[in-house]
PDB file of C-alpha atoms in Angstrom:
ATOM      1  CA  UNK A   1     109.354  86.248  93.313  1.00 80.00           C
ATOM      2  CA  UNK A   2     106.184  84.976  94.989  1.00 90.00           C
ATOM      3  CA  UNK A   3     106.043  81.230  95.644  1.00 93.00           C
ATOM      4  CA  UNK A   4     102.652  79.649  94.904  1.00 94.00           C
ATOM      5  CA  UNK A   5     101.450  76.176  95.891  1.00 94.00           C
ATOM      6  CA  UNK A   6      98.911  74.559  93.554  1.00 94.00           C
ATOM      7  CA  UNK A   7      97.062  71.461  94.797  1.00 93.00           C
ATOM      8  CA  UNK A   8      95.297  69.945  91.763  1.00 92.00           C
ATOM      9  CA  UNK A   9      94.775  66.259  90.961  1.00 90.00           C
ATOM     10  CA  UNK A  10      94.043  66.673  87.229  1.00 90.00           C
ATOM     11  CA  UNK A  11      97.511  66.403  85.594  1.00 89.00           C
ATOM     12  CA  UNK A  12      96.517  68.332  82.465  1.00 90.00           C
ATOM     13  CA  UNK A  13      94.904  71.197  84.352  1.00 90.00           C
ATOM     14  CA  UNK A  14      97.724  71.216  86.885  1.00 90.00           C
ATOM     15  CA  UNK A  15     100.268  71.598  84.078  1.00 91.00           C
ATOM     16  CA  UNK A  16      98.306  74.475  82.532  1.00 91.00           C
ATOM     17  CA  UNK A  17      97.974  76.265  85.871  1.00 91.00           C
ATOM     18  CA  UNK A  18     101.654  75.847  86.651  1.00 92.00           C
ATOM     19  CA  UNK A  19     102.734  76.957  83.177  1.00 92.00           C
ATOM     20  CA  UNK A  20     100.468  80.035  83.224  1.00 91.00           C
ATOM     21  CA  UNK A  21     101.658  81.210  86.640  1.00 92.00           C
ATOM     22  CA  UNK A  22     105.328  80.540  85.885  1.00 92.00           C
ATOM     23  CA  UNK A  23     104.945  82.493  82.647  1.00 90.00           C
ATOM     24  CA  UNK A  24     103.504  85.336  84.747  1.00 90.00           C
ATOM     25  CA  UNK A  25     106.725  85.324  86.782  1.00 91.00           C
ATOM     26  CA  UNK A  26     105.886  83.198  89.832  1.00 93.00           C
ATOM     27  CA  UNK A  27     107.656  80.222  91.366  1.00 93.00           C
ATOM     28  CA  UNK A  28     105.192  77.311  91.467  1.00 94.00           C
ATOM     29  CA  UNK A  29     105.046  74.002  93.330  1.00 94.00           C
ATOM     30  CA  UNK A  30     102.406  71.526  92.107  1.00 94.00           C
ATOM     31  CA  UNK A  31     100.976  68.771  94.337  1.00 93.00           C
ATOM     32  CA  UNK A  32      98.521  66.050  93.179  1.00 92.00           C
ATOM     33  CA  UNK A  33      96.493  65.541  96.383  1.00 92.00           C
ATOM     34  CA  UNK A  34      95.606  67.093  99.720  1.00 90.00           C
ATOM     35  CA  UNK A  35      98.118  65.148 101.797  1.00 93.00           C
ATOM     36  CA  UNK A  36     100.962  66.110  99.460  1.00 93.00           C
ATOM     37  CA  UNK A  37      99.828  69.723  99.687  1.00 91.00           C
ATOM     38  CA  UNK A  38      99.887  69.682 103.494  1.00 91.00           C
ATOM     39  CA  UNK A  39     103.322  68.061 103.419  1.00 92.00           C
ATOM     40  CA  UNK A  40     104.610  70.847 101.159  1.00 92.00           C
ATOM     41  CA  UNK A  41     103.111  73.489 103.474  1.00 89.00           C
ATOM     42  CA  UNK A  42     104.949  71.927 106.421  1.00 88.00           C
ATOM     43  CA  UNK A  43     108.290  72.063 104.612  1.00 88.00           C
ATOM     44  CA  UNK A  44     108.230  75.371 102.747  1.00 89.00           C
ATOM     45  CA  UNK A  45     106.860  78.888 103.003  1.00 89.00           C
ATOM     46  CA  UNK A  46     104.354  79.947 100.339  1.00 91.00           C
ATOM     47  CA  UNK A  47     102.822  83.296  99.467  1.00 91.00           C
ATOM     48  CA  UNK A  48      99.582  81.758  98.185  1.00 91.00           C
ATOM     49  CA  UNK A  49      97.920  78.347  98.077  1.00 93.00           C
ATOM     50  CA  UNK A  50      95.574  77.471  95.179  1.00 93.00           C
ATOM     51  CA  UNK A  51      93.356  74.535  96.202  1.00 90.00           C
ATOM     52  CA  UNK A  52      91.103  72.358  94.112  1.00 89.00           C
ATOM     53  CA  UNK A  53      88.126  71.334  96.254  1.00 88.00           C
ATOM     54  CA  UNK A  54      87.627  67.778  94.960  1.00 87.00           C
ATOM     55  CA  UNK A  55      90.987  66.193  95.809  1.00 88.00           C
ATOM     56  CA  UNK A  56      92.002  62.623  96.675  1.00 88.00           C
ATOM     57  CA  UNK A  57      93.127  61.753 100.240  1.00 88.00           C
ATOM     58  CA  UNK A  58      92.294  65.197 101.674  1.00 88.00           C
ATOM     59  CA  UNK A  59      89.838  67.512  99.910  1.00 88.00           C
ATOM     60  CA  UNK A  60      90.469  71.225  99.538  1.00 86.00           C
ATOM     61  CA  UNK A  61      88.143  72.241 102.360  1.00 88.00           C
ATOM     62  CA  UNK A  62      89.932  69.810 104.692  1.00 89.00           C
ATOM     63  CA  UNK A  63      93.321  71.234 103.684  1.00 90.00           C
ATOM     64  CA  UNK A  64      92.038  74.765 104.358  1.00 87.00           C
ATOM     65  CA  UNK A  65      90.794  73.727 107.811  1.00 87.00           C
ATOM     66  CA  UNK A  66      94.240  72.281 108.561  1.00 86.00           C
ATOM     67  CA  UNK A  67      95.880  75.532 107.421  1.00 83.00           C
ATOM     68  CA  UNK A  68      93.743  77.435 109.938  1.00 79.00           C
ATOM     69  CA  UNK A  69      94.346  74.922 112.750  1.00 79.00           C
ATOM     70  CA  UNK A  70      98.113  75.180 112.217  1.00 80.00           C
ATOM     71  CA  UNK A  71      97.860  78.998 112.083  1.00 74.00           C
ATOM     72  CA  UNK A  72      99.821  79.027 108.838  1.00 77.00           C
ATOM     73  CA  UNK A  73     100.070  82.633 107.558  1.00 77.00           C
ATOM     74  CA  UNK A  74      99.287  81.741 103.946  1.00 86.00           C
ATOM     75  CA  UNK A  75      96.315  83.095 101.971  1.00 86.00           C
ATOM     76  CA  UNK A  76      94.429  80.560  99.882  1.00 87.00           C
ATOM     77  CA  UNK A  77      91.852  80.398  97.118  1.00 88.00           C
ATOM     78  CA  UNK A  78      89.661  77.564  95.863  1.00 87.00           C
ATOM     79  CA  UNK A  79      89.235  76.183  92.350  1.00 85.00           C
ATOM     80  CA  UNK A  80      86.186  73.998  91.946  1.00 80.00           C
ATOM     81  CA  UNK A  81      83.451  72.680  89.692  1.00 75.00           C
ATOM     82  CA  UNK A  82      81.053  73.005  92.650  1.00 66.00           C
ATOM     83  CA  UNK A  83      79.098  76.167  91.922  1.00 62.00           C
ATOM     84  CA  UNK A  84      76.429  75.822  94.621  1.00 63.00           C
ATOM     85  CA  UNK A  85      75.947  78.867  96.833  1.00 67.00           C
ATOM     86  CA  UNK A  86      76.409  76.758  99.982  1.00 68.00           C
ATOM     87  CA  UNK A  87      79.788  75.502  98.739  1.00 69.00           C
ATOM     88  CA  UNK A  88      81.017  79.006  97.976  1.00 72.00           C
ATOM     89  CA  UNK A  89      79.905  80.202 101.411  1.00 73.00           C
ATOM     90  CA  UNK A  90      81.699  77.273 103.034  1.00 73.00           C
ATOM     91  CA  UNK A  91      84.857  78.257 101.198  1.00 75.00           C
ATOM     92  CA  UNK A  92      84.701  81.855 102.390  1.00 75.00           C
ATOM     93  CA  UNK A  93      83.786  80.787 105.930  1.00 76.00           C
ATOM     94  CA  UNK A  94      87.052  78.847 105.987  1.00 76.00           C
ATOM     95  CA  UNK A  95      88.841  82.122 105.286  1.00 78.00           C
ATOM     96  CA  UNK A  96      89.384  81.834 101.528  1.00 80.00           C
ATOM     97  CA  UNK A  97      90.572  84.953  99.723  1.00 81.00           C
ATOM     98  CA  UNK A  98      88.832  83.935  96.511  1.00 83.00           C
ATOM     99  CA  UNK A  99      86.737  81.165  94.952  1.00 83.00           C
ATOM    100  CA  UNK A 100      86.968  80.456  91.224  1.00 84.00           C
ATOM    101  CA  UNK A 101      84.436  78.138  89.590  1.00 83.00           C
ATOM    102  CA  UNK A 102      85.422  75.831  86.737  1.00 79.00           C
ATOM    103  CA  UNK A 103      85.549  76.310  83.816  1.00 79.00           C
ATOM    104  CA  UNK A 104      87.568  79.515  84.008  1.00 83.00           C
ATOM    105  CA  UNK A 105      90.051  81.349  81.821  1.00 86.00           C
ATOM    106  CA  UNK A 106      93.729  81.149  82.692  1.00 88.00           C
ATOM    107  CA  UNK A 107      94.043  84.925  82.288  1.00 88.00           C
ATOM    108  CA  UNK A 108      91.338  85.384  84.921  1.00 88.00           C
ATOM    109  CA  UNK A 109      93.182  83.048  87.288  1.00 89.00           C
ATOM    110  CA  UNK A 110      96.427  85.015  86.877  1.00 90.00           C
ATOM    111  CA  UNK A 111      94.558  88.289  87.465  1.00 89.00           C
ATOM    112  CA  UNK A 112      92.956  86.972  90.662  1.00 88.00           C
ATOM    113  CA  UNK A 113      96.280  85.605  91.912  1.00 91.00           C
ATOM    114  CA  UNK A 114      97.906  89.002  91.329  1.00 89.00           C
ATOM    115  CA  UNK A 115      95.068  90.716  93.198  1.00 86.00           C
ATOM    116  CA  UNK A 116      95.411  88.420  96.233  1.00 85.00           C
ATOM    117  CA  UNK A 117      99.188  88.792  96.353  1.00 86.00           C
ATOM    118  CA  UNK A 118      98.868  92.571  96.069  1.00 83.00           C
ATOM    119  CA  UNK A 119      96.425  92.645  99.003  1.00 77.00           C
ATOM    120  CA  UNK A 120      98.404  90.288 101.229  1.00 74.00           C
ATOM    121  CA  UNK A 121     101.963  91.415 100.456  1.00 71.00           C
ATOM    122  CA  UNK A 122     103.853  92.694 103.529  1.00 61.00           C
ATOM    123  CA  UNK A 123     103.844  96.467 103.672  1.00 50.00           C
ATOM    124  CA  UNK A 124     107.375  97.855 103.759  1.00 46.00           C
ATOM    125  CA  UNK A 125     108.367 101.234 105.141  1.00 42.00           C
ATOM    126  CA  UNK A 126     111.490 103.139 104.025  1.00 45.00           C
ATOM    127  CA  UNK A 127     114.120 103.180 106.810  1.00 41.00           C
ATOM    128  CA  UNK A 128     113.920 106.953 107.237  1.00 45.00           C
ATOM    129  CA  UNK A 129     110.174 106.671 107.805  1.00 42.00           C
ATOM    130  CA  UNK A 130     110.279 103.686 110.158  1.00 42.00           C
ATOM    131  CA  UNK A 131     108.390 104.130 113.413  1.00 42.00           C
ATOM    132  CA  UNK A 132     109.511 102.928 116.824  1.00 37.00           C
ATOM    133  CA  UNK A 133     108.699  99.303 117.527  1.00 45.00           C
ATOM    134  CA  UNK A 134     106.230 100.365 120.226  1.00 42.00           C
ATOM    135  CA  UNK A 135     103.858 101.690 117.590  1.00 50.00           C
ATOM    136  CA  UNK A 136     103.433  98.142 116.283  1.00 75.00           C
ATOM    137  CA  UNK A 137     101.498  97.374 119.483  1.00 87.00           C
ATOM    138  CA  UNK A 138      97.961  98.757 119.625  1.00 90.00           C
ATOM    139  CA  UNK A 139      96.182  98.741 122.987  1.00 90.00           C
ATOM    140  CA  UNK A 140      92.424  98.899 123.525  1.00 91.00           C
ATOM    141  CA  UNK A 141      90.626  98.105 126.761  1.00 88.00           C
ATOM    142  CA  UNK A 142      92.786  95.570 128.574  1.00 90.00           C
ATOM    143  CA  UNK A 143      93.762  93.917 125.286  1.00 92.00           C
ATOM    144  CA  UNK A 144      96.587  94.598 122.851  1.00 92.00           C
ATOM    145  CA  UNK A 145      97.457  93.672 119.279  1.00 93.00           C
ATOM    146  CA  UNK A 146     101.017  93.036 118.083  1.00 91.00           C
ATOM    147  CA  UNK A 147     100.204  93.660 114.454  1.00 87.00           C
ATOM    148  CA  UNK A 148     103.500  92.606 112.862  1.00 84.00           C
ATOM    149  CA  UNK A 149     103.611  89.399 114.901  1.00 85.00           C
ATOM    150  CA  UNK A 150      99.881  88.688 114.390  1.00 85.00           C
ATOM    151  CA  UNK A 151      99.436  88.259 118.151  1.00 89.00           C
ATOM    152  CA  UNK A 152      96.347  89.302 120.136  1.00 92.00           C
ATOM    153  CA  UNK A 153      96.721  89.448 123.922  1.00 93.00           C
ATOM    154  CA  UNK A 154      93.399  89.340 125.765  1.00 92.00           C
ATOM    155  CA  UNK A 155      92.318  88.072 129.163  1.00 86.00           C
ATOM    156  CA  UNK A 156      95.699  86.545 129.942  1.00 87.00           C
ATOM    157  CA  UNK A 157      95.646  84.553 126.700  1.00 89.00           C
ATOM    158  CA  UNK A 158      97.485  85.032 123.424  1.00 89.00           C
ATOM    159  CA  UNK A 159      95.889  84.226 120.069  1.00 88.00           C
ATOM    160  CA  UNK A 160      97.755  83.965 116.786  1.00 85.00           C
ATOM    161  CA  UNK A 161      95.658  85.728 114.159  1.00 84.00           C
ATOM    162  CA  UNK A 162      95.536  85.375 110.406  1.00 78.00           C
ATOM    163  CA  UNK A 163      96.691  88.347 108.317  1.00 78.00           C
ATOM    164  CA  UNK A 164      93.095  89.277 107.554  1.00 80.00           C
ATOM    165  CA  UNK A 165      91.993  89.019 111.196  1.00 85.00           C
ATOM    166  CA  UNK A 166      94.898  91.241 112.250  1.00 87.00           C
ATOM    167  CA  UNK A 167      94.163  93.798 109.523  1.00 87.00           C
ATOM    168  CA  UNK A 168      90.492  93.943 110.499  1.00 90.00           C
ATOM    169  CA  UNK A 169      91.181  94.259 114.227  1.00 92.00           C
ATOM    170  CA  UNK A 170      93.804  96.966 113.609  1.00 92.00           C
ATOM    171  CA  UNK A 171      91.271  98.909 111.562  1.00 91.00           C
ATOM    172  CA  UNK A 172      88.799  98.791 114.457  1.00 93.00           C
ATOM    173  CA  UNK A 173      91.444  99.590 117.082  1.00 91.00           C
ATOM    174  CA  UNK A 174      92.632 102.629 115.131  1.00 89.00           C
ATOM    175  CA  UNK A 175      89.059 103.974 115.006  1.00 90.00           C
ATOM    176  CA  UNK A 176      87.458 103.253 118.409  1.00 89.00           C
ATOM    177  CA  UNK A 177      83.841 104.371 118.837  1.00 91.00           C
ATOM    178  CA  UNK A 178      83.645 105.237 115.138  1.00 91.00           C
ATOM    179  CA  UNK A 179      81.169 103.653 112.769  1.00 91.00           C
ATOM    180  CA  UNK A 180      82.984 101.687 110.078  1.00 91.00           C
ATOM    181  CA  UNK A 181      80.632 101.027 107.198  1.00 90.00           C
ATOM    182  CA  UNK A 182      80.600  97.533 105.727  1.00 87.00           C
ATOM    183  CA  UNK A 183      81.375  98.862 102.261  1.00 86.00           C
ATOM    184  CA  UNK A 184      84.345 100.826 103.583  1.00 87.00           C
ATOM    185  CA  UNK A 185      85.798  97.773 105.381  1.00 87.00           C
ATOM    186  CA  UNK A 186      85.330  95.524 102.345  1.00 83.00           C
ATOM    187  CA  UNK A 187      86.950  97.995  99.972  1.00 81.00           C
ATOM    188  CA  UNK A 188      89.882  98.659 102.318  1.00 81.00           C
ATOM    189  CA  UNK A 189      90.707  95.027 103.062  1.00 80.00           C
ATOM    190  CA  UNK A 190      89.332  93.078 100.090  1.00 73.00           C
ATOM    191  CA  UNK A 191      88.969  95.745  97.388  1.00 71.00           C
ATOM    192  CA  UNK A 192      85.602  94.072  96.768  1.00 65.00           C
ATOM    193  CA  UNK A 193      82.177  94.608  98.342  1.00 57.00           C
ATOM    194  CA  UNK A 194      80.351  91.699  96.700  1.00 62.00           C
ATOM    195  CA  UNK A 195      77.921  89.366  98.465  1.00 58.00           C
ATOM    196  CA  UNK A 196      80.268  86.452  99.089  1.00 56.00           C
ATOM    197  CA  UNK A 197      83.112  88.627 100.355  1.00 64.00           C
ATOM    198  CA  UNK A 198      80.570  90.310 102.636  1.00 68.00           C
ATOM    199  CA  UNK A 199      79.723  86.933 104.135  1.00 73.00           C
ATOM    200  CA  UNK A 200      83.431  86.348 104.680  1.00 74.00           C
ATOM    201  CA  UNK A 201      83.587  89.620 106.640  1.00 81.00           C
ATOM    202  CA  UNK A 202      80.762  88.372 108.874  1.00 82.00           C
ATOM    203  CA  UNK A 203      82.828  85.278 109.672  1.00 80.00           C
ATOM    204  CA  UNK A 204      85.890  87.350 110.614  1.00 85.00           C
ATOM    205  CA  UNK A 205      83.782  89.647 112.819  1.00 89.00           C
ATOM    206  CA  UNK A 206      82.403  86.579 114.614  1.00 87.00           C
ATOM    207  CA  UNK A 207      85.917  85.229 115.219  1.00 86.00           C
ATOM    208  CA  UNK A 208      87.175  88.541 116.612  1.00 91.00           C
ATOM    209  CA  UNK A 209      84.196  88.765 118.960  1.00 91.00           C
ATOM    210  CA  UNK A 210      85.009  85.287 120.250  1.00 90.00           C
ATOM    211  CA  UNK A 211      88.661  86.214 120.834  1.00 91.00           C
ATOM    212  CA  UNK A 212      87.711  89.445 122.638  1.00 93.00           C
ATOM    213  CA  UNK A 213      84.985  87.933 124.801  1.00 91.00           C
ATOM    214  CA  UNK A 214      87.176  87.681 127.955  1.00 91.00           C
ATOM    215  CA  UNK A 215      87.750  91.462 127.858  1.00 92.00           C
ATOM    216  CA  UNK A 216      84.526  92.994 129.179  1.00 90.00           C
ATOM    217  CA  UNK A 217      85.791  96.502 128.410  1.00 92.00           C
ATOM    218  CA  UNK A 218      85.784  95.875 124.648  1.00 93.00           C
ATOM    219  CA  UNK A 219      83.079  94.814 122.239  1.00 92.00           C
ATOM    220  CA  UNK A 220      82.371  95.003 118.516  1.00 93.00           C
ATOM    221  CA  UNK A 221      78.788  96.132 118.011  1.00 93.00           C
ATOM    222  CA  UNK A 222      76.687  95.917 114.874  1.00 91.00           C
ATOM    223  CA  UNK A 223      74.921  99.024 113.622  1.00 90.00           C
ATOM    224  CA  UNK A 224      72.243  97.307 111.575  1.00 88.00           C
ATOM    225  CA  UNK A 225      72.177  98.209 107.922  1.00 83.00           C
ATOM    226  CA  UNK A 226      75.288 100.356 108.253  1.00 88.00           C
ATOM    227  CA  UNK A 227      78.366  98.692 109.738  1.00 90.00           C
ATOM    228  CA  UNK A 228      80.290  98.076 112.959  1.00 93.00           C
ATOM    229  CA  UNK A 229      81.867  99.897 115.904  1.00 93.00           C
ATOM    230  CA  UNK A 230      84.606  98.936 118.334  1.00 93.00           C
ATOM    231  CA  UNK A 231      83.376 100.198 121.701  1.00 92.00           C
ATOM    232  CA  UNK A 232      85.958 100.554 124.468  1.00 90.00           C
ATOM    233  CA  UNK A 233      84.947 101.346 128.051  1.00 86.00           C
ATOM    234  CA  UNK A 234      86.663 104.394 129.524  1.00 70.00           C
TER     235      UNK A 234
END
């Protein structure tokens, strides 16, 4: 049973969200403000965090920034009455998996939650098909990715990645020197190639480039109008 954290200050809406998700079969914890949400995240492990943007004490964007700073491996989505394009882009730039604008239908919320959990659920392999642990480490240039542990080793430093960063880097590392089209990446990792998700991809590419900068033998290049390549010096 997936455990979902909802951070919503409207008691009536919070009750409806909690009731709808519990009816759909999820365990739900409801917090009334950003500080309470961060406290819950420090004490328990969640499979998804649903954040209202306009919250007392700590707003949803601030909570999301704290999630990233703490390297918490929890996907999150925003609920908000703020429908401006700039606000939606800010949400995706923070690494949000989805952004739902109020008013919305509860059935749509449950559908989106299911979609996120399906994308981010750990992939299990039957014991008889398990591969040696060494195959969980992918090397490229002088860098290496421990995919299961979400660790990137580059230039004598180790970075803890988010699930999405690790998935994206693994996709590049498994296809060096090959053009990966934007649409292909978006469909593989997000199952969505819409505008706002595309902007989210741009943010993740930028982060990976920053992480890989100390390794001069590796670079992610943009093929304008088509996609990206991971180039590795021989």
